Amino acid sequence: MAAPPDRELCSTLSLELLPTDPLLLILSFLDYRDLVSCCYLNQRLNQLSSHDPLWKRHCQKYWLISEEEKNRRNQSWKAIFTSTYSDLGRYIQYYATLKKAWDDLEKYLGQRCPRMISSLKESAREEDLDAVEAQIRCKLPDDYRCSFRIHNGQKLVVPGLMGSMALSNHYRSEDLLDIDTAAGGFQQRLGLKQCLPLTFCIHTGLSQYMALESVEGRNKYEIFYQCPDQTARKPSAIVMFITGTSYLEWFTSYVNEVVTGGYPIIRDQIFRYVHDKKSVATTEDITVSVSTSFLPELSSVHPPHYFFTYRIRIEMSKDALPEKTCQLDSRYWRITNAKGDVDEVQGPGVVGEFPIISPGKVFEYTSCTTFPTTSGYMEGYYTFHCLYYKDRFFNVTIPRFHMVCPAFKVSTA
């Protein structure tokens, strides 16, 4: 009895009997694990799986290896993939994302803040990270380890890589700590048990911490600023202002804000002001825009006191007529907290100045406010007078801008 046609076809055709070109095409769609597995199936697949162009995609996808780097290393694509995997294989799911973030950051800051780039340290060694784990008796997350295999933080210098903030009587600039300094600041005290500092400000002592275990109300690998509970009977009780849920999310989201211009570069420093595109208003030829920032080091949850700073940019269109030149006389603010309570403030000038605005000119200043609630908003207007038409006064709208405290948790310590 003859075999059914489909069974007969299957018995005469198998994957390894396909012509070379279509078989290579099929192999080109496999992930590196499956490509390695093919090496152990039979001699022909072993030979074809070693076809060097097949490994180019994996080198570029997982290790970001360029043609130029390949030529410089004078190795085959497979050899590069294999040697890199033997060194960084445990980080393969994180490496490309973090390497791209570091590369983007270095390229962006290299043109704007070269002094900051020069403060970055070379990569940490695998044995250095293992030694720190043995010292603190806690496992470091692989995304954290991976980042430090690329750059081991920075030197303790100013300005810090993780952003600055400056007010008239307050200054903060956070460094990204190297692994040894971070290990030296590892916490085991009540309220900060098993927390590793990621950043440090020389001026304020402020740090962002990463929880290495789920204790005292924290989630494992959560990143936060500490805030002492001033009303608690135990001084160890803290509130955590959450800044990230993992190292990967925390670092890459920060880098994205920097390299996309979300955080302004001012005097060779990154300032962590956030601009809401809705916070822009134009009156005649004058545009007012606002960006804001929350300052955890000056805030508290118990008692409720939430401190914000805002940065105002006032700009006259470069196409305005010269006779539109004017001077700011006064300001009016309407300040509303989350309970609906309203305060009104009116006064001369801004931060003690009476700026003159002319076509194409920009005036910027910073100020601050506090709320007894976790959020609030401000709006108002400036009053200007024309320098050409002395008796002409007009108001310029200050757009409404919102300030919101980040999510926080109360410690169970």
CSV table of C-alpha atoms in Angstrom, one decimal:
chain,number,residue,atom,x,y,z
A,1,MET,CA,0.0,0.0,0.0
A,2,ALA,CA,1.5,3.4,-1.0
A,3,ALA,CA,2.2,6.0,1.7
A,4,PRO,CA,0.0,9.1,1.7
A,5,PRO,CA,1.6,11.9,-0.5
A,6,ASP,CA,2.1,14.3,2.5
A,7,ARG,CA,3.9,11.7,4.6
A,8,GLU,CA,6.0,10.7,1.6
A,9,LEU,CA,7.0,14.3,1.1
A,10,CYS,CA,7.9,14.7,4.8
A,11,SER,CA,10.1,11.6,4.6
A,12,THR,CA,12.1,12.9,1.7
A,13,LEU,CA,12.4,16.6,2.8
A,14,SER,CA,14.0,17.8,6.0
A,15,LEU,CA,15.4,21.1,7.1
A,16,GLU,CA,19.0,20.3,6.6
A,17,LEU,CA,18.3,19.2,3.0
A,18,LEU,CA,17.2,22.6,1.9
A,19,PRO,CA,19.5,24.6,-0.4
A,20,THR,CA,22.0,26.8,1.4
A,21,ASP,CA,20.5,30.2,0.6
A,22,PRO,CA,17.0,29.6,1.9
A,23,LEU,CA,18.4,27.7,4.9
A,24,LEU,CA,20.6,30.7,5.7
A,25,LEU,CA,17.6,33.0,5.4
A,26,ILE,CA,15.7,30.8,7.9
A,27,LEU,CA,18.6,30.9,10.3
A,28,SER,CA,18.9,34.7,10.1
A,29,PHE,CA,15.5,34.9,11.9
A,30,LEU,CA,16.7,32.8,14.9
A,31,ASP,CA,17.7,34.4,18.2
A,32,TYR,CA,21.3,33.7,19.3
A,33,ARG,CA,20.2,30.9,21.7
A,34,ASP,CA,18.5,29.0,18.9
A,35,LEU,CA,21.4,29.7,16.5
A,36,VAL,CA,23.7,28.1,19.1
A,37,SER,CA,21.4,25.1,19.4
A,38,CYS,CA,21.5,24.5,15.7
A,39,CYS,CA,25.2,23.9,16.0
A,40,TYR,CA,24.5,20.7,17.9
A,41,LEU,CA,21.9,19.2,15.5
A,42,ASN,CA,24.1,18.0,12.7
A,43,GLN,CA,27.3,18.8,10.8
A,44,ARG,CA,25.6,20.9,8.0
A,45,LEU,CA,23.7,23.0,10.5
A,46,ASN,CA,26.8,23.4,12.6
A,47,GLN,CA,28.6,24.7,9.6
A,48,LEU,CA,25.8,27.1,8.4
A,49,SER,CA,25.2,28.4,11.9
A,50,SER,CA,28.8,29.6,12.0
A,51,HIS,CA,28.2,31.7,8.9
A,52,ASP,CA,29.6,35.0,10.1
A,53,PRO,CA,27.0,37.4,8.6
A,54,LEU,CA,24.4,35.6,10.8
A,55,TRP,CA,26.1,36.9,13.9
A,56,LYS,CA,26.2,40.6,12.8
A,57,ARG,CA,22.6,41.2,13.7
A,58,HIS,CA,23.1,39.8,17.2
A,59,CYS,CA,26.3,41.8,17.8
A,60,GLN,CA,24.5,45.0,16.8
A,61,LYS,CA,21.3,44.2,18.7
A,62,TYR,CA,22.8,43.0,22.0
A,63,TRP,CA,26.2,44.6,22.1
A,64,LEU,CA,25.8,47.7,19.9
A,65,ILE,CA,28.9,46.7,17.9
A,66,SER,CA,29.4,48.8,14.8
A,67,GLU,CA,31.2,48.0,11.5
A,68,GLU,CA,34.0,50.4,12.5
A,69,GLU,CA,34.5,48.6,15.9
A,70,LYS,CA,34.5,45.2,14.2
A,71,ASN,CA,37.2,46.4,11.8
A,72,ARG,CA,39.2,47.9,14.6
A,73,ARG,CA,39.0,44.6,16.6
A,74,ASN,CA,39.8,42.6,13.5
A,75,GLN,CA,37.6,39.7,14.6
A,76,SER,CA,34.7,37.9,13.0
A,77,TRP,CA,31.1,38.7,14.1
A,78,LYS,CA,30.8,35.4,15.8
A,79,ALA,CA,34.0,35.7,17.6
A,80,ILE,CA,33.0,39.2,18.9
A,81,PHE,CA,29.6,37.9,20.0
A,82,THR,CA,31.2,35.0,21.8
A,83,SER,CA,33.9,36.9,23.6
A,84,THR,CA,31.5,39.7,24.6
A,85,TYR,CA,29.0,37.1,25.8
A,86,SER,CA,31.6,35.4,27.9
A,87,ASP,CA,32.3,38.7,29.7
A,88,LEU,CA,28.8,40.3,29.8
A,89,GLY,CA,26.4,37.5,29.1
A,90,ARG,CA,24.5,37.8,32.4
A,91,TYR,CA,23.5,41.3,31.4
A,92,ILE,CA,22.4,40.6,27.8
A,93,GLN,CA,18.8,41.7,28.5
A,94,TYR,CA,20.0,45.1,29.8
A,95,TYR,CA,23.3,45.9,28.1
A,96,ALA,CA,22.0,47.4,24.8
A,97,THR,CA,19.5,49.7,26.6
A,98,LEU,CA,22.0,50.9,29.2
A,99,LYS,CA,24.9,51.2,26.7
A,100,LYS,CA,22.8,53.3,24.4
A,101,ALA,CA,21.7,55.6,27.3
A,102,TRP,CA,25.4,56.1,28.3
A,103,ASP,CA,26.4,56.7,24.7
A,104,ASP,CA,23.6,59.2,24.2
A,105,LEU,CA,24.4,61.0,27.5
A,106,GLU,CA,28.1,61.2,26.7
A,107,LYS,CA,27.5,62.6,23.2
A,108,TYR,CA,25.0,65.2,24.4
A,109,LEU,CA,27.0,66.4,27.4
A,110,GLY,CA,30.3,66.2,25.5
A,111,GLN,CA,29.2,69.2,23.5
A,112,ARG,CA,27.6,71.1,26.4
A,113,CYS,CA,29.2,70.0,29.7
A,114,PRO,CA,32.7,68.6,28.9
A,115,ARG,CA,33.8,69.1,32.5
A,116,MET,CA,31.1,66.7,33.6
A,117,ILE,CA,32.1,64.0,31.1
A,118,SER,CA,35.7,64.1,32.3
A,119,SER,CA,34.5,63.2,35.8
A,120,LEU,CA,33.1,59.8,34.7
A,121,LYS,CA,35.0,56.7,35.8
A,122,GLU,CA,36.0,53.7,33.8
A,123,SER,CA,34.0,50.5,34.0
A,124,ALA,CA,34.0,48.5,37.1
A,125,ARG,CA,35.3,44.9,37.0
A,126,GLU,CA,33.1,41.9,37.6
A,127,GLU,CA,35.2,40.9,40.6
A,128,ASP,CA,34.8,44.4,42.1
A,129,LEU,CA,31.0,44.1,42.0
A,130,ASP,CA,31.2,40.6,43.5
A,131,ALA,CA,33.4,41.9,46.3
A,132,VAL,CA,30.8,44.6,47.1
A,133,GLU,CA,28.1,42.0,47.3
A,134,ALA,CA,30.2,40.0,49.7
A,135,GLN,CA,30.9,43.2,51.8
A,136,ILE,CA,27.3,44.3,52.1
A,137,ARG,CA,25.9,40.7,52.1
A,138,CYS,CA,23.2,41.7,49.6
A,139,LYS,CA,22.8,40.9,45.9
A,140,LEU,CA,23.0,43.9,43.5
A,141,PRO,CA,20.4,43.9,40.7
A,142,ASP,CA,21.8,42.9,37.3
A,143,ASP,CA,20.7,46.2,35.7
A,144,TYR,CA,22.7,48.2,38.3
A,145,ARG,CA,25.7,45.9,37.8
A,146,CYS,CA,25.4,46.2,34.0
A,147,SER,CA,25.5,50.0,34.2
A,148,PHE,CA,28.6,50.0,36.3
A,149,ARG,CA,30.3,47.6,33.9
A,150,ILE,CA,30.0,50.5,31.5
A,151,HIS,CA,30.8,53.4,33.8
A,152,ASN,CA,31.7,53.1,37.5
A,153,GLY,CA,29.8,56.3,38.5
A,154,GLN,CA,31.7,59.5,38.7
A,155,LYS,CA,34.2,61.3,40.9
A,156,LEU,CA,32.8,63.4,43.8
A,157,VAL,CA,32.9,66.7,42.0
A,158,VAL,CA,30.6,69.6,41.1
A,159,PRO,CA,28.6,69.7,38.9
A,160,GLY,CA,27.1,66.2,39.5
A,161,LEU,CA,25.9,64.0,36.7
A,162,MET,CA,22.4,63.5,38.2
A,163,GLY,CA,21.4,67.1,38.2
A,164,SER,CA,21.5,70.4,40.1
A,165,MET,CA,19.2,72.9,41.7
A,166,ALA,CA,20.0,76.4,42.8
A,167,LEU,CA,17.9,79.0,44.7
A,168,SER,CA,19.1,82.2,46.4
A,169,ASN,CA,20.1,80.4,49.6
A,170,HIS,CA,20.1,76.8,48.6
A,171,TYR,CA,22.2,74.7,46.2
A,172,ARG,CA,22.2,71.0,45.3
A,173,SER,CA,24.2,69.0,42.8
A,174,GLU,CA,24.0,65.2,42.9
A,175,ASP,CA,26.9,62.9,41.9
A,176,LEU,CA,26.4,59.3,40.6
A,177,LEU,CA,28.4,57.4,43.2
A,178,ASP,CA,31.0,54.8,42.2
A,179,ILE,CA,30.5,51.3,43.5
A,180,ASP,CA,33.0,51.5,46.4
A,181,THR,CA,31.7,54.8,47.7
A,182,ALA,CA,28.1,53.5,47.4
A,183,ALA,CA,29.1,50.4,49.4
A,184,GLY,CA,30.6,52.5,52.1
A,185,GLY,CA,27.3,54.3,52.5
A,186,PHE,CA,25.2,51.1,52.6
A,187,GLN,CA,22.6,51.4,55.3
A,188,GLN,CA,21.6,48.8,58.0
A,189,ARG,CA,20.1,51.3,60.5
A,190,LEU,CA,16.4,51.3,61.4
A,191,GLY,CA,14.5,53.2,58.7
A,192,LEU,CA,17.0,52.6,55.9
A,193,LYS,CA,17.7,48.9,56.3
A,194,GLN,CA,19.5,47.3,53.3
A,195,CYS,CA,19.4,50.5,51.3
A,196,LEU,CA,22.3,51.4,48.9
A,197,PRO,CA,22.9,55.1,48.1
A,198,LEU,CA,23.0,55.8,44.3
A,199,THR,CA,23.7,59.6,44.4
A,200,PHE,CA,25.2,62.1,46.8
A,201,CYS,CA,25.3,65.9,47.2
A,202,ILE,CA,28.4,67.2,48.8
A,203,HIS,CA,26.6,70.4,49.9
A,204,THR,CA,23.4,69.0,51.5
A,205,GLY,CA,24.2,65.3,52.2
A,206,LEU,CA,21.2,64.4,50.1
A,207,SER,CA,21.1,60.9,48.5
A,208,GLN,CA,18.8,58.8,46.4
A,209,TYR,CA,18.7,55.3,47.8
A,210,MET,CA,17.9,51.9,46.2
A,211,ALA,CA,16.2,49.3,48.4
A,212,LEU,CA,18.0,46.0,48.0
A,213,GLU,CA,15.3,44.0,49.9
A,214,SER,CA,11.6,44.4,50.5
A,215,VAL,CA,11.7,45.7,54.1
A,216,GLU,CA,10.2,48.6,56.1
A,217,GLY,CA,7.4,49.1,53.6
A,218,ARG,CA,9.7,49.4,50.5
A,219,ASN,CA,9.6,47.3,47.4
A,220,LYS,CA,12.8,45.5,46.3
A,221,TYR,CA,14.9,47.8,44.0
A,222,GLU,CA,12.7,50.8,44.6
A,223,ILE,CA,14.6,54.1,44.4
A,224,PHE,CA,13.7,57.0,46.6
A,225,TYR,CA,14.7,60.1,48.6
A,226,GLN,CA,14.4,59.8,52.3
A,227,CYS,CA,12.3,62.3,54.3
A,228,PRO,CA,12.4,62.1,58.1
A,229,ASP,CA,9.0,62.0,59.8
A,230,GLN,CA,9.2,65.0,62.1
A,231,THR,CA,6.1,64.1,64.1
A,232,ALA,CA,7.1,60.5,64.8
A,233,ARG,CA,8.2,59.4,68.2
A,234,LYS,CA,11.0,57.3,66.7
A,235,PRO,CA,13.5,59.4,64.7
A,236,SER,CA,14.2,56.4,62.5
A,237,ALA,CA,10.7,56.7,60.8
A,238,ILE,CA,11.1,58.0,57.3
A,239,VAL,CA,8.8,58.8,54.3
A,240,MET,CA,10.1,57.8,50.9
A,241,PHE,CA,9.6,60.1,47.9
A,242,ILE,CA,9.7,57.5,45.1
A,243,THR,CA,11.9,58.3,42.1
A,244,GLY,CA,12.1,54.9,40.3
A,245,THR,CA,10.9,51.3,40.4
A,246,SER,CA,14.2,49.8,39.1
A,247,TYR,CA,17.7,51.1,38.3
A,248,LEU,CA,17.1,50.6,34.5
A,249,GLU,CA,13.9,52.7,34.6
A,250,TRP,CA,15.4,55.3,36.9
A,251,PHE,CA,18.6,55.9,34.9
A,252,THR,CA,17.2,55.6,31.4
A,253,SER,CA,14.3,57.9,32.1
A,254,TYR,CA,16.7,60.5,33.5
A,255,VAL,CA,19.0,60.3,30.5
A,256,ASN,CA,16.0,60.6,28.2
A,257,GLU,CA,15.0,63.9,29.9
A,258,VAL,CA,18.5,65.2,29.5
A,259,VAL,CA,19.3,64.3,25.9
A,260,THR,CA,15.8,65.4,24.6
A,261,GLY,CA,16.3,68.8,26.2
A,262,GLY,CA,13.7,68.2,28.9
A,263,TYR,CA,16.1,69.4,31.5
A,264,PRO,CA,17.9,72.6,30.7
A,265,ILE,CA,21.6,73.0,30.7
A,266,ILE,CA,22.5,76.2,32.6
A,267,ARG,CA,26.1,77.2,33.2
A,268,ASP,CA,27.5,73.8,32.4
A,269,GLN,CA,25.1,72.0,34.7
A,270,ILE,CA,21.9,69.9,34.3
A,271,PHE,CA,19.0,71.5,36.1
A,272,ARG,CA,16.1,69.2,36.9
A,273,TYR,CA,13.3,71.6,35.9
A,274,VAL,CA,10.3,69.9,34.2
A,275,HIS,CA,8.5,72.0,31.5
A,276,ASP,CA,4.8,71.4,30.8
A,277,LYS,CA,4.1,72.4,27.2
A,278,LYS,CA,0.7,73.7,28.3
A,279,SER,CA,2.4,76.2,30.6
A,280,VAL,CA,3.0,78.7,27.9
A,281,ALA,CA,1.1,82.0,27.2
A,282,THR,CA,1.6,84.7,24.6
A,283,THR,CA,0.3,88.3,25.1
A,284,GLU,CA,0.9,90.5,22.1
A,285,ASP,CA,4.6,89.9,21.3
A,286,ILE,CA,5.6,88.6,24.8
A,287,THR,CA,5.7,84.8,25.6
A,288,VAL,CA,5.8,83.5,29.1
A,289,SER,CA,6.7,79.9,29.8
A,290,VAL,CA,7.2,78.0,33.1
A,291,SER,CA,9.0,74.9,34.3
A,292,THR,CA,8.9,73.5,37.8
A,293,SER,CA,10.7,71.2,40.2
A,294,PHE,CA,10.0,69.5,43.5
A,295,LEU,CA,12.7,69.7,46.2
A,296,PRO,CA,12.5,66.7,48.5
A,297,GLU,CA,15.3,67.9,50.8
A,298,LEU,CA,13.2,71.0,51.8
A,299,SER,CA,9.9,69.1,52.0
A,300,SER,CA,8.2,66.9,54.6
A,301,VAL,CA,5.1,64.8,54.7
A,302,HIS,CA,4.6,64.9,58.5
A,303,PRO,CA,4.0,67.8,59.0
A,304,PRO,CA,2.7,68.5,55.4
A,305,HIS,CA,5.1,71.0,53.8
A,306,TYR,CA,5.8,70.5,50.0
A,307,PHE,CA,8.5,72.8,48.6
A,308,PHE,CA,8.6,73.6,44.9
A,309,THR,CA,10.7,75.9,42.7
A,310,TYR,CA,9.7,77.3,39.4
A,311,ARG,CA,11.6,78.9,36.5
A,312,ILE,CA,10.0,81.7,34.5
A,313,ARG,CA,11.1,82.6,30.9
A,314,ILE,CA,9.9,85.9,29.5
A,315,GLU,CA,10.7,86.5,25.8
A,316,MET,CA,9.7,89.1,23.3
A,317,SER,CA,9.4,88.0,19.7
A,318,LYS,CA,12.4,88.9,17.5
A,319,ASP,CA,10.0,90.2,14.9
A,320,ALA,CA,8.4,92.7,17.2
A,321,LEU,CA,8.8,96.4,16.4
A,322,PRO,CA,11.5,98.3,18.4
A,323,GLU,CA,8.9,100.6,19.9
A,324,LYS,CA,7.4,97.5,21.6
A,325,THR,CA,10.3,97.6,24.1
A,326,CYS,CA,8.9,97.6,27.6
A,327,GLN,CA,9.7,97.3,31.3
A,328,LEU,CA,8.1,95.0,33.9
A,329,ASP,CA,6.6,97.0,36.8
A,330,SER,CA,4.8,94.5,39.0
A,331,ARG,CA,3.4,90.9,39.3
A,332,TYR,CA,0.2,89.4,40.5
A,333,TRP,CA,-0.2,85.8,41.6
A,334,ARG,CA,-3.2,83.6,42.3
A,335,ILE,CA,-2.1,80.5,44.2
A,336,THR,CA,-4.4,77.6,44.7
A,337,ASN,CA,-3.7,74.4,46.7
A,338,ALA,CA,-5.4,71.0,46.4
A,339,LYS,CA,-8.1,71.9,48.9
A,340,GLY,CA,-9.1,74.9,46.9
A,341,ASP,CA,-7.7,77.5,49.3
A,342,VAL,CA,-6.5,80.6,47.4
A,343,ASP,CA,-3.8,83.1,48.2
A,344,GLU,CA,-3.3,86.3,46.2
A,345,VAL,CA,0.1,88.0,46.0
A,346,GLN,CA,0.9,91.3,44.4
A,347,GLY,CA,4.2,93.3,44.4
A,348,PRO,CA,6.7,95.3,42.5
A,349,GLY,CA,9.1,93.7,40.0
A,350,VAL,CA,10.3,90.1,40.1
A,351,VAL,CA,13.0,88.8,42.5
A,352,GLY,CA,14.0,92.5,43.1
A,353,GLU,CA,14.4,93.3,39.4
A,354,PHE,CA,12.5,95.4,36.9
A,355,PRO,CA,13.7,93.8,33.6
A,356,ILE,CA,13.5,95.6,30.2
A,357,ILE,CA,12.2,93.4,27.4
A,358,SER,CA,13.0,94.2,23.8
A,359,PRO,CA,12.7,92.3,20.5
A,360,GLY,CA,14.5,89.0,20.6
A,361,LYS,CA,15.5,89.5,24.3
A,362,VAL,CA,14.9,86.9,27.0
A,363,PHE,CA,14.7,87.4,30.8
A,364,GLU,CA,14.7,84.3,33.1
A,365,TYR,CA,14.4,84.0,36.8
A,366,THR,CA,13.7,81.4,39.5
A,367,SER,CA,11.5,81.6,42.6
A,368,CYS,CA,9.8,79.1,45.0
A,369,THR,CA,6.6,78.4,46.8
A,370,THR,CA,5.3,75.8,49.3
A,371,PHE,CA,2.0,74.1,49.7
A,372,PRO,CA,0.4,72.3,52.7
A,373,THR,CA,-1.1,69.9,50.2
A,374,THR,CA,0.7,67.5,47.8
A,375,SER,CA,-0.2,69.6,44.8
A,376,GLY,CA,-1.3,73.1,43.7
A,377,TYR,CA,-1.1,75.5,40.9
A,378,MET,CA,-0.3,79.2,40.2
A,379,GLU,CA,-1.3,81.7,37.6
A,380,GLY,CA,-1.3,85.4,37.2
A,381,TYR,CA,0.0,88.3,35.2
A,382,TYR,CA,2.8,90.8,34.9
A,383,THR,CA,2.2,94.5,34.4
A,384,PHE,CA,4.5,96.3,31.9
A,385,HIS,CA,4.8,99.8,30.6
A,386,CYS,CA,6.1,100.8,27.2
A,387,LEU,CA,9.3,102.8,27.0
A,388,TYR,CA,8.3,104.4,23.7
A,389,TYR,CA,4.7,105.3,24.7
A,390,LYS,CA,5.3,106.3,28.3
A,391,ASP,CA,1.6,106.3,29.3
A,392,ARG,CA,0.8,102.8,28.0
A,393,PHE,CA,0.5,100.0,30.5
A,394,PHE,CA,-0.6,96.4,29.8
A,395,ASN,CA,-0.8,93.0,31.5
A,396,VAL,CA,1.0,89.9,30.2
A,397,THR,CA,-0.6,86.6,31.2
A,398,ILE,CA,1.4,84.1,33.3
A,399,PRO,CA,0.0,80.7,32.3
A,400,ARG,CA,-1.4,78.3,34.9
A,401,PHE,CA,1.2,75.8,36.0
A,402,HIS,CA,0.8,72.8,38.3
A,403,MET,CA,3.1,71.5,40.9
A,404,VAL,CA,2.7,67.9,42.1
A,405,CYS,CA,4.6,66.0,44.8
A,406,PRO,CA,6.0,62.6,43.6
A,407,ALA,CA,4.5,59.5,45.0
A,408,PHE,CA,5.6,58.6,48.5
A,409,LYS,CA,5.4,55.9,51.1
A,410,VAL,CA,5.4,55.9,54.8
A,411,SER,CA,8.0,53.6,56.3
A,412,THR,CA,6.9,50.8,58.6
A,413,ALA,CA,10.0,51.2,60.8
